[in-house]
Short mmCIF file of C-alpha atoms in Angstrom, two decimals:
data_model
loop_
_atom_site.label_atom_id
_atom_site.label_comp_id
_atom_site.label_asym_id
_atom_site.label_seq_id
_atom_site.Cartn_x
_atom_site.Cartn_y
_atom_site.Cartn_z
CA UNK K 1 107.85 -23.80 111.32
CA UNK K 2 105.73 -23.98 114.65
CA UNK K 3 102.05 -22.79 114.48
CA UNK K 4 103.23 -19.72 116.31
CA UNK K 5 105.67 -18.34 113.83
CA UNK K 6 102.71 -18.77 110.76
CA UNK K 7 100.99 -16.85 112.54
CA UNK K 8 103.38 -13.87 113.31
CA UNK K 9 104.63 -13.97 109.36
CA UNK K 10 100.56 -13.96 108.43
CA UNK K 11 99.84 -11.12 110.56
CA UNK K 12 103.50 -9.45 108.82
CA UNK K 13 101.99 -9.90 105.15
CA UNK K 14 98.63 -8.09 106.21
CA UNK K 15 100.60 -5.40 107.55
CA UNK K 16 102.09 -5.08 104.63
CA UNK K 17 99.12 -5.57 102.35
CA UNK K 18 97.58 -2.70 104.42
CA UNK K 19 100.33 -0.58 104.19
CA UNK K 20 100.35 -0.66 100.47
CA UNK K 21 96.82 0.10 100.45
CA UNK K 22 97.44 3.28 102.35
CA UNK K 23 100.12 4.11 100.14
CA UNK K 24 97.36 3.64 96.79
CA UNK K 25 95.25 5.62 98.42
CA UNK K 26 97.60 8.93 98.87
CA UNK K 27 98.83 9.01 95.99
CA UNK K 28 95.34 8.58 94.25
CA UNK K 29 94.26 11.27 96.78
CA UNK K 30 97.29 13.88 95.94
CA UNK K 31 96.99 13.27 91.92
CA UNK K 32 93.31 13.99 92.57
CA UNK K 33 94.25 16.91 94.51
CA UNK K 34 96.65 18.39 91.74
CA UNK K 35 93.87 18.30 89.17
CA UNK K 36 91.44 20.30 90.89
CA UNK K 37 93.60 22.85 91.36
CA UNK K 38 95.28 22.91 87.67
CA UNK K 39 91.52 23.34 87.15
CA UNK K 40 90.86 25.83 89.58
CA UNK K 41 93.74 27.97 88.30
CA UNK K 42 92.96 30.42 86.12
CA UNK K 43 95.27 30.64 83.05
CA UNK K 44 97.88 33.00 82.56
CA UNK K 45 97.04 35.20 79.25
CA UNK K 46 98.85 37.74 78.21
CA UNK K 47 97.04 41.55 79.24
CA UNK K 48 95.57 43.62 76.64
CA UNK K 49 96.99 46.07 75.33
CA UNK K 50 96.49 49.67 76.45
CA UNK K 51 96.18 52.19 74.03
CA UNK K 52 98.71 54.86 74.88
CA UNK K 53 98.61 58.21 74.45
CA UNK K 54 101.07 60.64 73.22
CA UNK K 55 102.17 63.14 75.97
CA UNK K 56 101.37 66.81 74.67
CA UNK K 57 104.28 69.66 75.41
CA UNK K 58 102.30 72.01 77.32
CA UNK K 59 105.47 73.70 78.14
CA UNK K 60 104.54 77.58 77.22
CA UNK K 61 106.03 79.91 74.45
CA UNK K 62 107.47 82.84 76.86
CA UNK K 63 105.72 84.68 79.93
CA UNK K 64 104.14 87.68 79.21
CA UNK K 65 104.18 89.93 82.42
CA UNK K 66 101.91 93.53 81.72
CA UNK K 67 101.71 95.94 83.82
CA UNK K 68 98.54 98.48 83.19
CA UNK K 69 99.65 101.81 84.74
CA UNK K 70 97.33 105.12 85.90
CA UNK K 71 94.71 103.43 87.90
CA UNK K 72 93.14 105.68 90.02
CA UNK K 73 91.85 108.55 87.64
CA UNK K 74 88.99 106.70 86.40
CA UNK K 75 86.55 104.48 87.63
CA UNK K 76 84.42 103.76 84.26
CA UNK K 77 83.39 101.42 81.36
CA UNK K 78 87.33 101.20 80.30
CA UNK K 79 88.65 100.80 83.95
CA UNK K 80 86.64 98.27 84.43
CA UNK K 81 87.50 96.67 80.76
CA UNK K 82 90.69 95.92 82.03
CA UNK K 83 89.46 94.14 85.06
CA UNK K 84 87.01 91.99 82.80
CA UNK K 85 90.32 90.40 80.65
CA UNK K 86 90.76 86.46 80.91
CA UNK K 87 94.88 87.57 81.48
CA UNK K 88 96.78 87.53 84.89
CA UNK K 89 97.58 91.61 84.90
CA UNK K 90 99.23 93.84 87.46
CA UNK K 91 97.86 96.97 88.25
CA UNK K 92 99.62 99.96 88.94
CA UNK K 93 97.19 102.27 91.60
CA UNK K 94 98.82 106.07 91.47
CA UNK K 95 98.26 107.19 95.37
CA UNK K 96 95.92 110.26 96.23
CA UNK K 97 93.08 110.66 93.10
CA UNK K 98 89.73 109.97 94.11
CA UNK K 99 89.31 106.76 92.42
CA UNK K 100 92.85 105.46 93.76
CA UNK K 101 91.64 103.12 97.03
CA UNK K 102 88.47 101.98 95.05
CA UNK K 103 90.49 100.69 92.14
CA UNK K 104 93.29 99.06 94.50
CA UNK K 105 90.35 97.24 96.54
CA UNK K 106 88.27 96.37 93.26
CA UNK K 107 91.18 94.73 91.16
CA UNK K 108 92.40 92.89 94.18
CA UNK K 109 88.82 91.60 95.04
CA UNK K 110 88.61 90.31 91.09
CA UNK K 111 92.25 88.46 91.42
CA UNK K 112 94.32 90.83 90.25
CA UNK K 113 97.90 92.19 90.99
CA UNK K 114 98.00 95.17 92.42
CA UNK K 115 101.22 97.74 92.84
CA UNK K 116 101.82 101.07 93.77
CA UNK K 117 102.25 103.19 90.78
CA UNK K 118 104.81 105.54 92.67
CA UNK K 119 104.94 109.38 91.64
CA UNK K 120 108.62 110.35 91.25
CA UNK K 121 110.40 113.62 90.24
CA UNK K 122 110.74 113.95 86.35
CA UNK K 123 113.47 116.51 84.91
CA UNK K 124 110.51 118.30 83.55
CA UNK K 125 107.48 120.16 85.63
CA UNK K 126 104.62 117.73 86.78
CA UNK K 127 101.50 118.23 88.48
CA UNK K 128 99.15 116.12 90.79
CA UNK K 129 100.32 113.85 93.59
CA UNK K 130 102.05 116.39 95.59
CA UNK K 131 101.56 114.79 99.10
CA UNK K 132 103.26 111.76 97.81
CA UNK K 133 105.67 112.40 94.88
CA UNK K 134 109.22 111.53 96.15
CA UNK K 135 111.76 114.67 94.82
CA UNK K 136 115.35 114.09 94.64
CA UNK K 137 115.45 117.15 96.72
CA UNK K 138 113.49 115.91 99.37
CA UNK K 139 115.53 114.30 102.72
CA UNK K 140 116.04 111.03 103.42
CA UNK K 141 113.27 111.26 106.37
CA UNK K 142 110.56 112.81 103.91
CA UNK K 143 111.10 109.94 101.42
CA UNK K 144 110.52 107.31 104.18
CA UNK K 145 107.28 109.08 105.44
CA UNK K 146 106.05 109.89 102.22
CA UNK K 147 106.91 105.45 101.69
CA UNK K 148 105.13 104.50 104.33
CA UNK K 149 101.90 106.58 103.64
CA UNK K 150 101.15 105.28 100.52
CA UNK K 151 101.50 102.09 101.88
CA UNK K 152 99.09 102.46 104.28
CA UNK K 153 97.02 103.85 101.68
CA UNK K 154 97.04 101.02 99.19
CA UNK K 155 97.56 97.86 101.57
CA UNK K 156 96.36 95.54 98.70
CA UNK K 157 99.64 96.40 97.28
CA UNK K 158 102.38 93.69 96.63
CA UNK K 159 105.32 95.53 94.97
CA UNK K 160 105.80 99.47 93.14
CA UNK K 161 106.72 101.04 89.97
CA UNK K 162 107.69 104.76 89.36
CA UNK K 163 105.17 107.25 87.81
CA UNK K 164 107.73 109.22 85.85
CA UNK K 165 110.69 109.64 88.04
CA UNK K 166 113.24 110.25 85.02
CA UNK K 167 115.56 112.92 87.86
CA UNK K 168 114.65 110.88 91.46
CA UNK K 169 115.24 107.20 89.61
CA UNK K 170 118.81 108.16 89.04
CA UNK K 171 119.73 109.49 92.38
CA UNK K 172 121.19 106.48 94.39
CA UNK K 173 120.54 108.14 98.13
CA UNK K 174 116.87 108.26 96.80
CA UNK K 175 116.18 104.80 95.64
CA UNK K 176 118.52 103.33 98.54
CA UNK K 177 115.80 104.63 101.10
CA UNK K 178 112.89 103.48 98.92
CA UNK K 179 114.54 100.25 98.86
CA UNK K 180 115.06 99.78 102.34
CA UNK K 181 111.95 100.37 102.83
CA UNK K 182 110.59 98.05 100.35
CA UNK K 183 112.37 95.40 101.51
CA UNK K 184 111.19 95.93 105.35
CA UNK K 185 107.56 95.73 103.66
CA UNK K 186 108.51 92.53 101.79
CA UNK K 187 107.59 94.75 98.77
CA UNK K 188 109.08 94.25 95.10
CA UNK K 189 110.35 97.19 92.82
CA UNK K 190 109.96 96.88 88.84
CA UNK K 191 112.14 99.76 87.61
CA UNK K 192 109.54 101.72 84.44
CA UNK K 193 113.02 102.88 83.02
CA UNK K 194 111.73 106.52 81.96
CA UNK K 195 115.61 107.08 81.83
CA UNK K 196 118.82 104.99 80.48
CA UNK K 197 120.40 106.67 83.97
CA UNK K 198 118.10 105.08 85.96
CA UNK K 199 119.86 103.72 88.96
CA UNK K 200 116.36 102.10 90.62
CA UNK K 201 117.59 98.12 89.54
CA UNK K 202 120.79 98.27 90.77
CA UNK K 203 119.77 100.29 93.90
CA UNK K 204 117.11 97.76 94.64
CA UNK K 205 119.38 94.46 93.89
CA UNK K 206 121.90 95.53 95.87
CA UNK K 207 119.44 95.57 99.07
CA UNK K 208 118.06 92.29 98.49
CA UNK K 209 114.79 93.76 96.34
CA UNK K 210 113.32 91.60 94.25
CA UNK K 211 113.35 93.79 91.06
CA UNK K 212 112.99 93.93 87.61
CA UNK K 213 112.67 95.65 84.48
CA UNK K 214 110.67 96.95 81.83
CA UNK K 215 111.37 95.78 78.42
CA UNK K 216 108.43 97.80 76.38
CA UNK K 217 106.47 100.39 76.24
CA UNK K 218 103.17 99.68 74.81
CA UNK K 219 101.16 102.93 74.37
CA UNK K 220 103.65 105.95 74.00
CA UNK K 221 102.15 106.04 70.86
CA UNK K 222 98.45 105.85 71.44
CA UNK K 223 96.73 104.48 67.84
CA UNK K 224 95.62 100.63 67.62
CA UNK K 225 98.17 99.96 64.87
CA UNK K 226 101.26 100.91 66.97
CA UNK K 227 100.22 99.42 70.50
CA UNK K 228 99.52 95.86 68.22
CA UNK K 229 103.22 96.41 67.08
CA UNK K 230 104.75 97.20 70.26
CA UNK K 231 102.75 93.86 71.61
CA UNK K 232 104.01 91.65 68.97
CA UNK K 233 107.73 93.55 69.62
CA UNK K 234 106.74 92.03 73.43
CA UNK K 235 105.94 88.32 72.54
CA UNK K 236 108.95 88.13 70.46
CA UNK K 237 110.91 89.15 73.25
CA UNK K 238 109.68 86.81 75.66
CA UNK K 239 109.61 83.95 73.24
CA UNK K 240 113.59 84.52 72.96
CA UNK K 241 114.06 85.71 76.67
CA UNK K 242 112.06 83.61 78.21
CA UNK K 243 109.68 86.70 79.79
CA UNK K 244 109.41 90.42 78.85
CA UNK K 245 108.04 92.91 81.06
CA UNK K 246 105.39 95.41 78.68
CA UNK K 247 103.71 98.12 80.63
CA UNK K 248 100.64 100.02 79.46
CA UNK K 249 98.36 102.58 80.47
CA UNK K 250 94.39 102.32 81.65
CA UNK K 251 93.23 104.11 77.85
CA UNK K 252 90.54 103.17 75.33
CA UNK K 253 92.82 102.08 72.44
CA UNK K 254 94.93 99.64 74.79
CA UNK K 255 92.01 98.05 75.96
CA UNK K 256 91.04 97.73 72.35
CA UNK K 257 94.52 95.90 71.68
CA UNK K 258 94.68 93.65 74.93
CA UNK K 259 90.79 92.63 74.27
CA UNK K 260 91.60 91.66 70.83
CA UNK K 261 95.35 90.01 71.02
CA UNK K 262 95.77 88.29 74.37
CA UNK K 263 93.30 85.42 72.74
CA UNK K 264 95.90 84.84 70.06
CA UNK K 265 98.41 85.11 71.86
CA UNK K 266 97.18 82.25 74.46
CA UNK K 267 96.28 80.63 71.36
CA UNK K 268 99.91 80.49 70.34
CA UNK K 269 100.76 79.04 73.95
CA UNK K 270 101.92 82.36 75.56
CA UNK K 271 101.38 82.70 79.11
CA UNK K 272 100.53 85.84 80.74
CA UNK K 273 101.61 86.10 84.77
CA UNK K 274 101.53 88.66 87.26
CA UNK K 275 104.98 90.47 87.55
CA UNK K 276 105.40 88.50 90.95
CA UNK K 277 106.53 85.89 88.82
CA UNK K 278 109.06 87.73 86.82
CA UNK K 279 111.26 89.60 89.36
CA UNK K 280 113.83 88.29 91.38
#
């Protein structure tokens, strides 16, 4: 071996040597490297537990849609009773007393629903409301004037029931024109049913009306005892139903009821809604 070739193998094992070096140091570098960050890394634990809580069926009993009927004679201490219940009611305004535009503008300003308590011909004689009562006798063109003024006379007005009406509410020509005029108002009917011959319903579905019906009577007879009864007869129908429709009348004794019942009745998860809501 010359001097020259000792050399070059010398100079080989150094490279080498140094490589192997390089080779210690990486990998002592990269395991150092991988401990730091198994240290840095948090540890998975499982989360906590969350306490859970049951879901509560707020789902409600039956909707309870009243109508209170006759505002507009009185503008007193049980007038204003009605307007002072924690209950969604619709109020019926009869047209042309002197109380009528001030109890249509007060129950509206206080959230309620206000209608047009509509004066219609009865089979029996009937007094008051004579420039708006709509009489089966009457021609199509007097129905639709006599429609329009009380609309302009009660603007707060979303929808109508009939004040009596037990001859008008069964003639079809009649309650077609009230209909069509309704429904060019965007107006809803809710057929009182003074009569089984009543025709209003089916008059007013068949033009597109939302309508409905009413299912009781609360006052006819006007003691405590049998206004709580006819209530009661109410909820049970609009737990089974779904909704009943119960109209009343602006008096002393249903006040009396309403103030006392419509509590427990909330209580008991019924809901009470604005008629609106119930006609279709």
């Amino acid at each position: 071996m010359t001097p020259q070739q000792g050399s070059e193998e010398r100079q080989q094992k150094i490279i080498v040597f140094l490589l192997f070096i390089v080779l210690v140091l990486v990998s002592i570098m990269i395991g150092t490297f991988n401990k730091i960050s198994i240290l840095e890394k948090p540890s998975v634990t499982e989360l906590p537990e969350v306490e859970t809580i049951d879901k509560v069926d707020y789902a409600t009993l039956g909707k309870i849609a009243i109508i209170i009927d006759d505002f507009g004679y009185r503008n007193d201490a049980i007038s204003d009773g009605f307007l002072n219940l924690s209950a969604d009611l619709t109020c019926a305004v009869i047209p042309g007393h002197e109380f009528s535009q001030i109890m249509s503008k007060k129950a509206n300003r206080l959230g309620f629903e206000v209608i047009i308590h509509m004066p219609m011909g009865t089979t029996t004689p009937s007094f008051g409301e004579d420039e708006f009562i709509i009489k089966a006798s009457m021609t199509s063109m007097e129905i639709e004037s006599r429609m329009k003024k009380v609309l302009q006379q009660l603007p707060e007005a979303v929808g109508m029931n009939n004040h009596q009406g037990s001859k008008a509410s069964t003639n079809k020509r009649v309650m077609n024109v009230m209909g069509t005029i309704l429904k060019d108002h965007d107006k809803y009917f809710l057929d009182s049913r003074t009569t089984k011959e009543t025709q209003a319903e089916k008059a007013m579905r068949a033009l597109g009306v939302p309508t409905g019906r009413r299912h009781v009577f609360l006052d006819n007879e006007p003691d405590e005892n049998s206004i709580s009864r006819q209530l009661n007869l109410l909820a049970e129908k609009a737990k089974n139903s779904g909704f009943a429709v119960g109209i009343g009348h602006v008096k002393e004794n249903t006040l009396a009821v309403l103030q006392r019942e419509i509590p427990k009745l909330r209580a008991q998860n019924f809901e009470f809604v604005f008629i609106s809501e119930v006609v279709n």
